[in-house]
Amino acid sequence: MRGLLLVAHGSRREASNDEVRKIADLLRQRAGDRYGAVEAGFLELADPLIPDGIECLIRQGASEVVVLPYFLSAGRHVAQDIPAEVAPKQAQYPQIPIRIAPYLGSAEGIVELLVGLSE
Amino acid sequence: MRGLLLVAHGSRREASNDEVRKIADLLRQRAGDRYGAVEAGFLELADPLIPDGIECLIRQGASEVVVLPYFLSAGRHVAQDIPAEVAPKQAQYPQIPIRIAPYLGSAEGIVELLVGLSE
């Protein structure tokens, strides 16, 4: 079973974290044929943190985990901080592939979404 | 002529600001039939700031301006800071409608994009 962890920065404003959890809920409904479990995770300031989110997916039976960065730019968080949080889990579970997907801002479809919003 | 200002937070990391400018370039190509001018603007830390971006669109002949927040959550920046930067320009140009479009994170298509990235 594959598990998906949607990773956002995390905010002191709980409503922002809830927005991310809501997107994870929608992903669970939408990608249910490809992912047996979908969770939200946070780099800081909110729960679960990334390692705990990965652990939760593995406890649910994930034999493969995809970490999906809900970030718009390829900054330090995407390039360094998220991989640094994922690495210990990769070391802990060498038999479970844990990979990081491209970040949201790199999706080509972003421009189409913006065109739609601008109408 | 309508002008579109894509507004991001702005970063000390210039490569992140350039990512936003690149998205604005793509929007210019994509929405060229509906927008005679498209610019990137920033809340802070990068140029042009929002008022300067709006001014630039008006100087190019915009008789209507749409401000499009390139933000994932409906936090303080979207709810308060962007409107506060736009308001003086609305007051300065009462004959030019300047409106703020829904922020990126509110687009329903976000979930589809994420599904695509997770594959």
Short mmCIF file of C-alpha atoms in Angstrom, two decimals:
data_model
loop_
_atom_site.label_atom_id
_atom_site.label_comp_id
_atom_site.label_asym_id
_atom_site.label_seq_id
_atom_site.Cartn_x
_atom_site.Cartn_y
_atom_site.Cartn_z
CA MET A 1 0.00 0.00 0.00
CA ARG A 2 1.26 3.48 -0.84
CA GLY A 3 1.06 6.37 1.60
CA LEU A 4 1.05 10.07 0.73
CA LEU A 5 2.23 12.84 3.07
CA LEU A 6 1.24 16.36 2.01
CA VAL A 7 3.84 18.61 3.66
CA ALA A 8 3.27 22.29 4.36
CA HIS A 9 5.37 24.73 6.37
CA GLY A 10 3.02 24.97 9.33
CA SER A 11 1.66 28.19 10.81
CA ARG A 12 0.95 29.71 14.21
CA ARG A 13 -2.46 30.44 12.74
CA GLU A 14 -4.33 27.17 13.20
CA ALA A 15 -6.80 28.00 10.41
CA SER A 16 -3.92 27.85 7.91
CA ASN A 17 -2.93 24.39 9.15
CA ASP A 18 -6.56 23.32 8.86
CA GLU A 19 -6.59 24.49 5.24
CA VAL A 20 -3.74 22.05 4.59
CA ARG A 21 -5.51 19.23 6.45
CA LYS A 22 -8.58 19.90 4.31
CA ILE A 23 -6.53 19.62 1.12
CA ALA A 24 -5.16 16.31 2.44
CA ASP A 25 -8.75 15.15 3.00
CA LEU A 26 -9.62 16.04 -0.58
CA LEU A 27 -6.50 14.24 -1.80
CA ARG A 28 -7.56 11.15 0.17
CA GLN A 29 -10.89 11.16 -1.67
CA ARG A 30 -9.33 11.91 -5.04
CA ALA A 31 -6.27 9.67 -4.99
CA GLY A 32 -7.84 6.82 -3.04
CA ASP A 33 -7.19 4.32 -5.80
CA ARG A 34 -3.46 4.98 -5.72
CA TYR A 35 -2.94 5.78 -2.04
CA GLY A 36 -4.26 3.66 0.79
CA ALA A 37 -3.46 6.42 3.28
CA VAL A 38 -3.05 10.19 2.96
CA GLU A 39 -1.95 12.50 5.78
CA ALA A 40 -0.94 16.13 6.22
CA GLY A 41 2.44 16.87 7.80
CA PHE A 42 4.31 20.03 8.78
CA LEU A 43 7.88 21.26 8.76
CA GLU A 44 7.31 23.16 11.99
CA LEU A 45 4.73 24.88 14.20
CA ALA A 46 1.98 22.30 13.68
CA ASP A 47 1.32 18.59 14.19
CA PRO A 48 2.13 16.06 12.97
CA LEU A 49 5.72 16.96 12.13
CA ILE A 50 7.14 15.26 9.03
CA PRO A 51 8.76 12.24 10.79
CA ASP A 52 5.57 11.61 12.77
CA GLY A 53 3.48 11.89 9.59
CA ILE A 54 5.69 9.31 7.84
CA GLU A 55 5.54 7.06 10.90
CA CYS A 56 1.74 7.31 10.93
CA LEU A 57 1.55 6.22 7.27
CA ILE A 58 3.85 3.26 7.94
CA ARG A 59 1.77 2.24 10.99
CA GLN A 60 -1.24 2.22 8.67
CA GLY A 61 0.58 -0.30 6.51
CA ALA A 62 2.33 1.80 3.86
CA SER A 63 5.08 -0.15 2.10
CA GLU A 64 6.00 2.94 0.07
CA VAL A 65 5.71 6.63 1.00
CA VAL A 66 5.54 9.75 -1.19
CA VAL A 67 6.22 13.12 0.47
CA LEU A 68 4.58 15.95 -1.48
CA PRO A 69 5.76 19.52 -0.67
CA TYR A 70 2.87 22.01 -0.57
CA PHE A 71 5.23 24.89 -1.32
CA LEU A 72 5.31 27.47 -4.11
CA SER A 73 9.03 28.07 -4.40
CA ALA A 74 12.14 25.91 -4.45
CA GLY A 75 13.66 27.63 -1.43
CA ARG A 76 15.61 26.28 1.51
CA HIS A 77 12.55 24.51 2.93
CA VAL A 78 12.08 22.43 -0.21
CA ALA A 79 15.74 21.97 -1.08
CA GLN A 80 17.16 21.27 2.37
CA ASP A 81 14.75 21.25 5.30
CA ILE A 82 12.23 18.70 4.02
CA PRO A 83 14.94 16.23 2.84
CA ALA A 84 16.66 16.65 6.23
CA GLU A 85 13.43 15.67 8.04
CA VAL A 86 12.82 12.72 5.72
CA ALA A 87 16.36 11.28 5.81
CA PRO A 88 16.22 9.73 9.32
CA LYS A 89 13.03 7.89 8.40
CA GLN A 90 14.64 6.60 5.20
CA ALA A 91 17.53 5.32 7.36
CA GLN A 92 15.13 3.83 9.90
CA TYR A 93 13.09 1.96 7.26
CA PRO A 94 15.53 0.95 4.49
CA GLN A 95 13.00 -1.58 3.16
CA ILE A 96 10.34 1.12 2.61
CA PRO A 97 10.97 3.50 -0.31
CA ILE A 98 10.31 7.06 0.89
CA ARG A 99 10.63 9.59 -1.92
CA ILE A 100 10.00 13.32 -2.21
CA ALA A 101 7.77 14.39 -5.12
CA PRO A 102 8.20 17.71 -7.01
CA TYR A 103 6.90 20.74 -5.07
CA LEU A 104 3.56 22.32 -5.96
CA GLY A 105 5.05 25.49 -7.52
CA SER A 106 6.87 23.39 -10.11
CA ALA A 107 3.61 22.05 -11.57
CA GLU A 108 3.01 23.33 -15.08
CA GLY A 109 -0.73 23.53 -14.43
CA ILE A 110 -0.22 26.37 -11.93
CA VAL A 111 -0.45 28.94 -14.72
CA GLU A 112 -3.80 27.56 -15.90
CA LEU A 113 -5.15 27.75 -12.34
CA LEU A 114 -4.06 31.38 -12.09
CA VAL A 115 -5.68 32.19 -15.43
CA GLY A 116 -8.91 30.71 -14.08
CA LEU A 117 -8.73 32.76 -10.86
CA SER A 118 -8.06 35.98 -12.74
CA GLU A 119 -11.36 35.84 -14.61
CA MET B 1 -7.18 47.41 -21.41
CA ARG B 2 -6.99 45.13 -18.37
CA GLY B 3 -3.85 44.73 -16.31
CA LEU B 4 -2.98 41.75 -14.09
CA LEU B 5 -0.65 41.93 -11.08
CA LEU B 6 0.51 38.55 -9.74
CA VAL B 7 1.37 39.23 -6.08
CA ALA B 8 3.74 37.04 -4.06
CA HIS B 9 5.20 37.59 -0.62
CA GLY B 10 8.73 38.36 -1.78
CA SER B 11 11.87 36.66 -0.54
CA ARG B 12 15.44 37.53 0.43
CA ARG B 13 16.34 34.70 -1.92
CA GLU B 14 16.27 36.33 -5.34
CA ALA B 15 15.78 32.97 -7.11
CA SER B 16 12.35 32.69 -5.42
CA ASN B 17 11.36 36.14 -6.67
CA ASP B 18 12.53 35.15 -10.15
CA GLU B 19 10.30 32.05 -9.99
CA VAL B 20 7.35 34.41 -9.48
CA ARG B 21 8.46 36.69 -12.32
CA LYS B 22 8.69 33.63 -14.56
CA ILE B 23 5.12 32.62 -13.68
CA ALA B 24 4.06 36.19 -14.55
CA ASP B 25 5.81 35.82 -17.92
CA LEU B 26 3.91 32.59 -18.57
CA LEU B 27 0.65 34.30 -17.54
CA ARG B 28 1.39 37.10 -20.00
CA GLN B 29 1.69 34.55 -22.80
CA ARG B 30 -1.33 32.56 -21.66
CA ALA B 31 -3.77 35.33 -20.78
CA GLY B 32 -2.68 37.78 -23.47
CA ASP B 33 -6.15 37.92 -24.99
CA ARG B 34 -7.68 39.10 -21.72
CA TYR B 35 -4.82 41.12 -20.25
CA GLY B 36 -2.90 43.75 -22.16
CA ALA B 37 -0.28 43.86 -19.42
CA VAL B 38 0.84 41.37 -16.76
CA GLU B 39 3.38 42.12 -14.02
CA ALA B 40 4.71 40.47 -10.88
CA GLY B 41 4.50 42.41 -7.61
CA PHE B 42 5.60 41.75 -4.04
CA LEU B 43 4.29 42.43 -0.56
CA GLU B 44 7.82 43.03 0.72
CA LEU B 45 11.53 42.23 0.22
CA ALA B 46 11.45 42.43 -3.60
CA ASP B 47 10.62 44.88 -6.37
CA PRO B 48 8.24 46.08 -7.55
CA LEU B 49 6.16 46.46 -4.41
CA ILE B 50 2.39 46.18 -4.90
CA PRO B 51 1.65 49.94 -5.32
CA ASP B 52 4.50 50.27 -7.83
CA GLY B 53 3.28 47.23 -9.74
CA ILE B 54 -0.24 48.69 -9.97
CA GLU B 55 1.22 52.04 -11.04
CA CYS B 56 3.25 50.31 -13.74
CA LEU B 57 0.14 48.62 -15.15
CA ILE B 58 -1.75 51.93 -15.20
CA ARG B 59 1.18 53.66 -16.92
CA GLN B 60 0.95 50.95 -19.59
CA GLY B 61 -2.65 51.98 -20.15
CA ALA B 62 -4.67 49.66 -17.90
CA SER B 63 -8.20 50.96 -17.32
CA GLU B 64 -8.90 48.03 -15.00
CA VAL B 65 -6.54 46.11 -12.72
CA VAL B 66 -6.82 42.62 -11.21
CA VAL B 67 -4.51 41.76 -8.28
CA LEU B 68 -3.98 38.00 -8.03
CA PRO B 69 -2.49 36.68 -4.74
CA TYR B 70 0.08 33.94 -5.31
CA PHE B 71 -0.48 32.55 -1.81
CA LEU B 72 -1.55 29.14 -0.54
CA SER B 73 -3.41 30.14 2.61
CA ALA B 74 -5.91 32.79 3.58
CA GLY B 75 -3.69 34.25 6.28
CA ARG B 76 -3.01 37.80 7.33
CA HIS B 77 -1.13 38.57 4.12
CA VAL B 78 -4.11 37.71 1.96
CA ALA B 79 -6.82 39.00 4.30
CA GLN B 80 -5.21 42.24 5.48
CA ASP B 81 -1.79 43.11 4.08
CA ILE B 82 -2.55 42.91 0.37
CA PRO B 83 -5.82 44.88 0.66
CA ALA B 84 -3.95 47.49 2.74
CA GLU B 85 -1.37 47.92 -0.03
CA VAL B 86 -4.03 48.10 -2.74
CA ALA B 87 -6.35 50.58 -0.96
CA PRO B 88 -4.26 53.76 -1.51
CA LYS B 89 -4.13 53.03 -5.25
CA GLN B 90 -7.90 52.51 -5.32
CA ALA B 91 -8.24 55.91 -3.63
CA GLN B 92 -5.73 57.52 -6.00
CA TYR B 93 -7.48 56.20 -9.13
CA PRO B 94 -11.22 56.14 -8.37
CA GLN B 95 -12.00 55.85 -12.09
CA ILE B 96 -9.95 52.65 -12.46
CA PRO B 97 -11.49 49.51 -10.94
CA ILE B 98 -8.77 47.67 -8.98
CA ARG B 99 -10.00 44.38 -7.57
CA ILE B 100 -8.37 41.50 -5.71
CA ALA B 101 -9.01 38.03 -7.16
CA PRO B 102 -9.26 34.84 -5.01
CA TYR B 103 -5.87 33.56 -3.77
CA LEU B 104 -4.21 30.58 -5.42
CA GLY B 105 -4.81 28.17 -2.51
CA SER B 106 -8.56 28.64 -2.89
CA ALA B 107 -8.58 27.22 -6.43
CA GLU B 108 -10.40 23.90 -6.61
CA GLY B 109 -7.93 22.64 -9.20
CA ILE B 110 -5.12 22.57 -6.62
CA VAL B 111 -6.05 19.04 -5.61
CA GLU B 112 -5.82 17.80 -9.20
CA LEU B 113 -2.37 19.38 -9.54
CA LEU B 114 -1.23 17.62 -6.37
CA VAL B 115 -2.59 14.31 -7.60
CA GLY B 116 -0.54 14.79 -10.78
CA LEU B 117 2.64 15.59 -8.84
CA SER B 118 2.24 12.56 -6.58
CA GLU B 119 2.41 10.10 -9.47
#
